[in-house]
Amino acid sequence: MTQTSTWFISDLHLDAKRPQMVQAFMQFLGTVPGQASSLYILGDLFEYWIGDDIVDSPSGQLVKPLLAGLKQVSDAGVKLYFTHGNRDFLVGERFTEMTGCELIPEKHMIELDGVPTLLMHGDTLCTDDVEYQELRKMFYDPEQRARFLSLDFDARVAEANHLRKLSGEKMQEKSQEIMDVNQQTVEQVMLEAGVTQLIHGHTHRPNIHDFDLSGEAAKRIVLGDWYEQVSSLKVQNGQFNLS
Ligand code: MN
């Protein structure tokens, strides 16, 4: 493999509760230099991230080696990019400094082997889940964010745990269709961006969907989660290897 390969991962949901996946991620990082020229992390790298000062908390024991692992990859010359997921949208400057990751916006355009490609986490495509979108609006509100970040660490942990429990209960009540992307929203977002190729995560349904977008052949690639296995998309010379 040459150095022109572009890799994508998302939805690792790294957490002390799944130490084997933390281990698997460290091993995965070791394979990046020499094989990939860039690695895109499309959100939900962490199960939760309640502010960059998590590094100084007891959870820092889990987090610090991961950040150091990323930094090693970046120091080896691989370009690292990170976009927020709904679990780690509070990742900030300190994370980027400690890892060498460049923070990219919610919707980010790249040229992928010559094809304009839109990158997203993907939660904003799930517009059938009206309740989730309302909650998201609230969480992402700058005032709410500032309020949350002003709480002391333990209060943030308590609030985050409460919200995770609540969202877990809600998810059990919802149908699989509601929690998937809405095709109309996908097409609208792609047409607005002027792309025929979209890569996202969030839904944990790895797949390559080919469809017709206003008369043009379009592709939507969905990344897989890391709950039980390593999952990545490796792209080289326009060839997609989703595993
Ligand atoms: Mn997500």
mmCIF file of C-alpha atoms and ligand atoms in Angstrom:
data_model
loop_
_atom_site.group_PDB
_atom_site.id
_atom_site.type_symbol
_atom_site.label_atom_id
_atom_site.label_comp_id
_atom_site.label_asym_id
_atom_site.label_seq_id
_atom_site.Cartn_x
_atom_site.Cartn_y
_atom_site.Cartn_z
ATOM 1 C CA MET A 1 0.000 0.000 0.000
ATOM 2 C CA THR A 2 1.281 3.458 -0.816
ATOM 3 C CA GLN A 3 0.953 6.475 1.428
ATOM 4 C CA THR A 4 -2.007 7.894 -0.477
ATOM 5 C CA SER A 5 -4.655 5.959 1.388
ATOM 6 C CA THR A 6 -7.291 7.953 3.308
ATOM 7 C CA TRP A 7 -8.846 6.320 6.352
ATOM 8 C CA PHE A 8 -12.094 7.064 8.151
ATOM 9 C CA ILE A 9 -13.408 5.903 11.512
ATOM 10 C CA SER A 10 -16.277 6.949 13.786
ATOM 11 C CA ASP A 11 -18.440 5.790 16.678
ATOM 12 C CA LEU A 12 -15.722 4.108 18.690
ATOM 13 C CA HIS A 13 -17.527 5.186 21.875
ATOM 14 C CA LEU A 14 -14.323 4.555 23.816
ATOM 15 C CA ASP A 15 -15.068 4.033 27.464
ATOM 16 C CA ALA A 16 -13.437 2.369 30.478
ATOM 17 C CA LYS A 17 -16.277 -0.156 30.323
ATOM 18 C CA ARG A 18 -14.888 -1.636 27.081
ATOM 19 C CA PRO A 19 -11.142 -1.909 27.762
ATOM 20 C CA GLN A 20 -10.679 -4.382 24.906
ATOM 21 C CA MET A 21 -11.807 -1.753 22.377
ATOM 22 C CA VAL A 22 -9.514 0.852 23.919
ATOM 23 C CA GLN A 23 -6.733 -1.690 23.404
ATOM 24 C CA ALA A 24 -7.915 -2.371 19.847
ATOM 25 C CA PHE A 25 -7.845 1.358 19.092
ATOM 26 C CA MET A 26 -4.257 1.679 20.322
ATOM 27 C CA GLN A 27 -3.307 -1.254 18.089
ATOM 28 C CA PHE A 28 -5.196 0.274 15.163
ATOM 29 C CA LEU A 29 -3.316 3.562 15.632
ATOM 30 C CA GLY A 30 -0.059 1.653 15.375
ATOM 31 C CA THR A 31 -1.028 0.525 11.867
ATOM 32 C CA VAL A 32 -1.826 4.017 10.566
ATOM 33 C CA PRO A 33 1.630 5.539 9.885
ATOM 34 C CA GLY A 34 3.117 4.148 6.711
ATOM 35 C CA GLN A 35 -0.267 3.065 5.395
ATOM 36 C CA ALA A 36 -2.515 6.126 5.536
ATOM 37 C CA SER A 37 -1.746 9.711 4.617
ATOM 38 C CA SER A 38 -4.737 10.985 6.578
ATOM 39 C CA LEU A 39 -7.153 9.693 9.165
ATOM 40 C CA TYR A 40 -10.579 11.242 9.650
ATOM 41 C CA ILE A 41 -12.405 10.640 12.930
ATOM 42 C CA LEU A 42 -16.046 11.460 12.237
ATOM 43 C CA GLY A 43 -17.290 11.844 15.788
ATOM 44 C CA ASP A 44 -18.186 9.800 18.861
ATOM 45 C CA LEU A 45 -14.601 8.781 19.419
ATOM 46 C CA PHE A 46 -15.524 8.842 23.096
ATOM 47 C CA GLU A 47 -18.632 7.531 24.842
ATOM 48 C CA TYR A 48 -18.775 10.923 26.512
ATOM 49 C CA TRP A 49 -16.613 14.016 26.772
ATOM 50 C CA ILE A 50 -17.857 16.551 29.269
ATOM 51 C CA GLY A 51 -15.118 19.115 28.690
ATOM 52 C CA ASP A 52 -11.391 19.068 27.978
ATOM 53 C CA ASP A 53 -10.626 19.089 31.725
ATOM 54 C CA ILE A 54 -11.685 15.427 31.667
ATOM 55 C CA VAL A 55 -7.945 14.962 31.089
ATOM 56 C CA ASP A 56 -7.298 16.097 34.691
ATOM 57 C CA SER A 57 -10.072 13.941 36.174
ATOM 58 C CA PRO A 58 -9.828 10.261 37.193
ATOM 59 C CA SER A 59 -11.062 9.455 33.642
ATOM 60 C CA GLY A 60 -7.852 11.076 32.440
ATOM 61 C CA GLN A 61 -6.119 7.761 33.090
ATOM 62 C CA LEU A 62 -8.095 6.292 30.220
ATOM 63 C CA VAL A 63 -7.987 9.353 28.028
ATOM 64 C CA LYS A 64 -4.340 10.442 28.240
ATOM 65 C CA PRO A 65 -2.803 7.353 26.575
ATOM 66 C CA LEU A 66 -5.378 7.646 23.776
ATOM 67 C CA LEU A 67 -4.485 11.275 23.182
ATOM 68 C CA ALA A 68 -0.786 10.412 23.278
ATOM 69 C CA GLY A 69 -1.428 7.610 20.777
ATOM 70 C CA LEU A 70 -3.085 10.038 18.396
ATOM 71 C CA LYS A 71 -0.227 12.500 18.846
ATOM 72 C CA GLN A 72 2.278 9.824 17.864
ATOM 73 C CA VAL A 73 0.368 9.197 14.645
ATOM 74 C CA SER A 74 0.239 12.909 13.928
ATOM 75 C CA ASP A 75 3.962 13.303 14.726
ATOM 76 C CA ALA A 76 4.650 10.462 12.274
ATOM 77 C CA GLY A 77 3.299 12.737 9.523
ATOM 78 C CA VAL A 78 -0.283 11.491 9.190
ATOM 79 C CA LYS A 79 -2.858 14.289 8.935
ATOM 80 C CA LEU A 80 -5.489 13.775 11.641
ATOM 81 C CA TYR A 81 -8.955 15.306 11.461
ATOM 82 C CA PHE A 82 -11.736 15.210 14.014
ATOM 83 C CA THR A 83 -15.343 16.281 13.777
ATOM 84 C CA HIS A 84 -17.665 16.328 16.779
ATOM 85 C CA GLY A 85 -20.165 13.567 17.395
ATOM 86 C CA ASN A 86 -23.181 14.005 19.632
ATOM 87 C CA ARG A 87 -21.310 12.233 22.456
ATOM 88 C CA ASP A 88 -18.159 14.304 22.249
ATOM 89 C CA PHE A 89 -19.293 17.666 20.891
ATOM 90 C CA LEU A 90 -17.519 19.370 23.802
ATOM 91 C CA VAL A 91 -14.108 18.302 22.531
ATOM 92 C CA GLY A 92 -12.130 21.525 22.377
ATOM 93 C CA GLU A 93 -8.804 23.184 21.832
ATOM 94 C CA ARG A 94 -6.924 21.293 24.488
ATOM 95 C CA PHE A 95 -7.830 18.000 22.800
ATOM 96 C CA THR A 96 -6.627 19.278 19.448
ATOM 97 C CA GLU A 97 -3.370 20.534 20.976
ATOM 98 C CA MET A 98 -2.719 17.257 22.777
ATOM 99 C CA THR A 99 -3.444 15.094 19.724
ATOM 100 C CA GLY A 100 -2.415 17.147 16.698
ATOM 101 C CA CYS A 101 -5.935 16.635 15.313
ATOM 102 C CA GLU A 102 -7.414 19.398 13.233
ATOM 103 C CA LEU A 103 -11.005 20.123 14.227
ATOM 104 C CA ILE A 104 -13.234 20.181 11.155
ATOM 105 C CA PRO A 105 -16.756 21.647 11.008
ATOM 106 C CA GLU A 106 -20.042 19.749 11.223
ATOM 107 C CA LYS A 107 -20.180 19.595 7.428
ATOM 108 C CA HIS A 108 -16.795 19.352 5.786
ATOM 109 C CA MET A 109 -15.918 19.029 2.104
ATOM 110 C CA ILE A 110 -12.857 17.196 0.854
ATOM 111 C CA GLU A 111 -11.538 15.986 -2.494
ATOM 112 C CA LEU A 112 -11.345 12.234 -2.057
ATOM 113 C CA ASP A 113 -9.255 10.782 -4.877
ATOM 114 C CA GLY A 114 -10.615 13.602 -7.030
ATOM 115 C CA VAL A 115 -14.252 13.227 -6.010
ATOM 116 C CA PRO A 116 -15.830 16.072 -3.996
ATOM 117 C CA THR A 117 -17.016 14.371 -0.830
ATOM 118 C CA LEU A 118 -19.014 15.620 2.125
ATOM 119 C CA LEU A 119 -18.082 14.412 5.613
ATOM 120 C CA MET A 120 -20.471 14.543 8.585
ATOM 121 C CA HIS A 121 -21.054 12.779 11.873
ATOM 122 C CA GLY A 122 -24.561 12.009 10.632
ATOM 123 C CA ASP A 123 -26.926 12.717 13.512
ATOM 124 C CA THR A 124 -28.377 15.774 11.760
ATOM 125 C CA LEU A 125 -29.511 13.472 8.925
ATOM 126 C CA CYS A 126 -31.844 11.578 11.275
ATOM 127 C CA THR A 127 -34.650 14.090 10.905
ATOM 128 C CA ASP A 128 -37.438 11.533 11.508
ATOM 129 C CA ASP A 129 -36.357 11.546 15.135
ATOM 130 C CA VAL A 130 -37.932 14.906 15.899
ATOM 131 C CA GLU A 131 -37.466 14.485 19.640
ATOM 132 C CA TYR A 132 -33.728 13.923 19.246
ATOM 133 C CA GLN A 133 -33.358 16.949 16.954
ATOM 134 C CA GLU A 134 -35.111 19.137 19.555
ATOM 135 C CA LEU A 135 -32.809 17.871 22.299
ATOM 136 C CA ARG A 136 -29.809 18.430 20.062
ATOM 137 C CA LYS A 137 -30.804 22.035 19.453
ATOM 138 C CA MET A 138 -30.838 22.527 23.203
ATOM 139 C CA PHE A 139 -27.478 20.855 23.867
ATOM 140 C CA TYR A 140 -25.711 22.668 21.066
ATOM 141 C CA ASP A 141 -27.098 26.041 22.115
ATOM 142 C CA PRO A 142 -24.069 28.225 23.038
ATOM 143 C CA GLU A 143 -25.735 29.433 26.254
ATOM 144 C CA GLN A 144 -26.531 25.895 27.366
ATOM 145 C CA ARG A 145 -23.025 24.828 26.526
ATOM 146 C CA ALA A 146 -21.536 27.674 28.568
ATOM 147 C CA ARG A 147 -23.855 26.863 31.483
ATOM 148 C CA PHE A 148 -22.877 23.180 31.397
ATOM 149 C CA LEU A 149 -19.154 23.914 31.161
ATOM 150 C CA SER A 150 -19.406 26.318 34.105
ATOM 151 C CA LEU A 151 -20.591 23.488 36.400
ATOM 152 C CA ASP A 152 -18.004 21.711 38.463
ATOM 153 C CA PHE A 153 -16.765 18.380 37.194
ATOM 154 C CA ASP A 154 -18.925 16.102 39.362
ATOM 155 C CA ALA A 155 -22.076 18.038 38.511
ATOM 156 C CA ARG A 156 -21.313 17.624 34.805
ATOM 157 C CA VAL A 157 -20.729 13.888 35.255
ATOM 158 C CA ALA A 158 -24.074 13.573 37.069
ATOM 159 C CA GLU A 159 -25.929 15.531 34.379
ATOM 160 C CA ALA A 160 -24.276 13.584 31.550
ATOM 161 C CA ASN A 161 -25.131 10.244 33.192
ATOM 162 C CA HIS A 162 -28.714 11.352 33.643
ATOM 163 C CA LEU A 163 -29.004 12.355 29.978
ATOM 164 C CA ARG A 164 -27.403 9.132 28.758
ATOM 165 C CA LYS A 165 -29.852 7.076 30.814
ATOM 166 C CA LEU A 166 -32.754 9.126 29.480
ATOM 167 C CA SER A 167 -31.621 8.805 25.856
ATOM 168 C CA GLY A 168 -31.085 5.046 26.321
ATOM 169 C CA GLU A 169 -34.666 4.669 27.537
ATOM 170 C CA LYS A 170 -35.984 6.789 24.678
ATOM 171 C CA MET A 171 -34.025 4.791 22.116
ATOM 172 C CA GLN A 172 -35.649 1.559 23.269
ATOM 173 C CA GLU A 173 -39.059 3.042 22.579
ATOM 174 C CA LYS A 174 -38.143 4.183 19.075
ATOM 175 C CA SER A 175 -38.341 2.133 15.899
ATOM 176 C CA GLN A 176 -35.232 1.338 13.871
ATOM 177 C CA GLU A 177 -36.539 3.419 10.954
ATOM 178 C CA ILE A 178 -36.931 6.546 13.050
ATOM 179 C CA MET A 179 -33.315 6.372 14.177
ATOM 180 C CA ASP A 180 -31.905 5.948 10.661
ATOM 181 C CA VAL A 181 -31.194 8.799 8.271
ATOM 182 C CA ASN A 182 -34.021 10.364 6.318
ATOM 183 C CA GLN A 183 -33.296 9.853 2.613
ATOM 184 C CA GLN A 184 -34.883 13.170 1.634
ATOM 185 C CA THR A 185 -32.654 15.004 4.117
ATOM 186 C CA VAL A 186 -29.612 13.139 2.776
ATOM 187 C CA GLU A 187 -30.427 14.199 -0.780
ATOM 188 C CA GLN A 188 -31.121 17.793 0.223
ATOM 189 C CA VAL A 189 -27.841 18.093 2.142
ATOM 190 C CA MET A 190 -25.887 16.567 -0.751
ATOM 191 C CA LEU A 191 -27.536 18.781 -3.364
ATOM 192 C CA GLU A 192 -26.860 21.877 -1.253
ATOM 193 C CA ALA A 193 -23.209 20.884 -0.910
ATOM 194 C CA GLY A 194 -23.007 20.001 -4.616
ATOM 195 C CA VAL A 195 -21.617 16.518 -3.986
ATOM 196 C CA THR A 196 -22.445 13.013 -5.149
ATOM 197 C CA GLN A 197 -20.512 11.391 -2.326
ATOM 198 C CA LEU A 198 -21.218 11.486 1.432
ATOM 199 C CA ILE A 199 -19.413 9.726 4.270
ATOM 200 C CA HIS A 200 -20.917 9.664 7.758
ATOM 201 C CA GLY A 201 -21.301 7.597 10.913
ATOM 202 C CA HIS A 202 -23.676 7.810 13.871
ATOM 203 C CA THR A 203 -26.285 5.228 12.817
ATOM 204 C CA HIS A 204 -23.967 2.244 13.360
ATOM 205 C CA ARG A 205 -25.188 0.671 10.114
ATOM 206 C CA PRO A 206 -22.044 0.235 8.013
ATOM 207 C CA ASN A 207 -22.918 0.091 4.365
ATOM 208 C CA ILE A 208 -22.316 1.621 0.947
ATOM 209 C CA HIS A 209 -25.559 2.905 -0.542
ATOM 210 C CA ASP A 210 -25.692 3.655 -4.258
ATOM 211 C CA PHE A 211 -28.610 5.775 -5.374
ATOM 212 C CA ASP A 212 -29.778 8.281 -7.921
ATOM 213 C CA LEU A 213 -29.392 11.934 -6.953
ATOM 214 C CA SER A 214 -31.268 14.115 -9.420
ATOM 215 C CA GLY A 215 -30.108 11.950 -12.317
ATOM 216 C CA GLU A 216 -26.544 11.442 -11.110
ATOM 217 C CA ALA A 217 -25.029 8.331 -9.563
ATOM 218 C CA ALA A 218 -24.493 9.050 -5.864
ATOM 219 C CA LYS A 219 -22.889 7.197 -2.995
ATOM 220 C CA ARG A 220 -23.485 7.322 0.766
ATOM 221 C CA ILE A 221 -20.951 5.451 2.839
ATOM 222 C CA VAL A 222 -21.882 4.717 6.456
ATOM 223 C CA LEU A 223 -19.100 3.874 8.901
ATOM 224 C CA GLY A 224 -19.469 1.159 11.510
ATOM 225 C CA ASP A 225 -19.203 1.346 15.291
ATOM 226 C CA TRP A 226 -16.543 -0.217 17.482
ATOM 227 C CA TYR A 227 -18.783 -1.857 20.070
ATOM 228 C CA GLU A 228 -17.501 -5.347 19.363
ATOM 229 C CA GLN A 229 -15.090 -5.056 16.449
ATOM 230 C CA VAL A 230 -12.693 -2.700 14.741
ATOM 231 C CA SER A 231 -14.357 -0.880 11.863
ATOM 232 C CA SER A 232 -12.910 1.468 9.283
ATOM 233 C CA LEU A 233 -13.185 2.766 5.758
ATOM 234 C CA LYS A 234 -9.985 2.792 3.756
ATOM 235 C CA VAL A 235 -10.015 4.620 0.444
ATOM 236 C CA GLN A 236 -7.295 4.352 -2.147
ATOM 237 C CA ASN A 237 -7.431 5.244 -5.856
ATOM 238 C CA GLY A 238 -11.204 5.588 -5.620
ATOM 239 C CA GLN A 239 -11.576 2.067 -4.181
ATOM 240 C CA PHE A 240 -13.571 1.740 -0.985
ATOM 241 C CA ASN A 241 -12.721 -0.874 1.583
ATOM 242 C CA LEU A 242 -15.305 -0.795 4.374
ATOM 243 C CA SER A 243 -14.705 -3.310 7.093
HETATM 244 MN MN MN B 1 -23.499 9.633 17.305
#
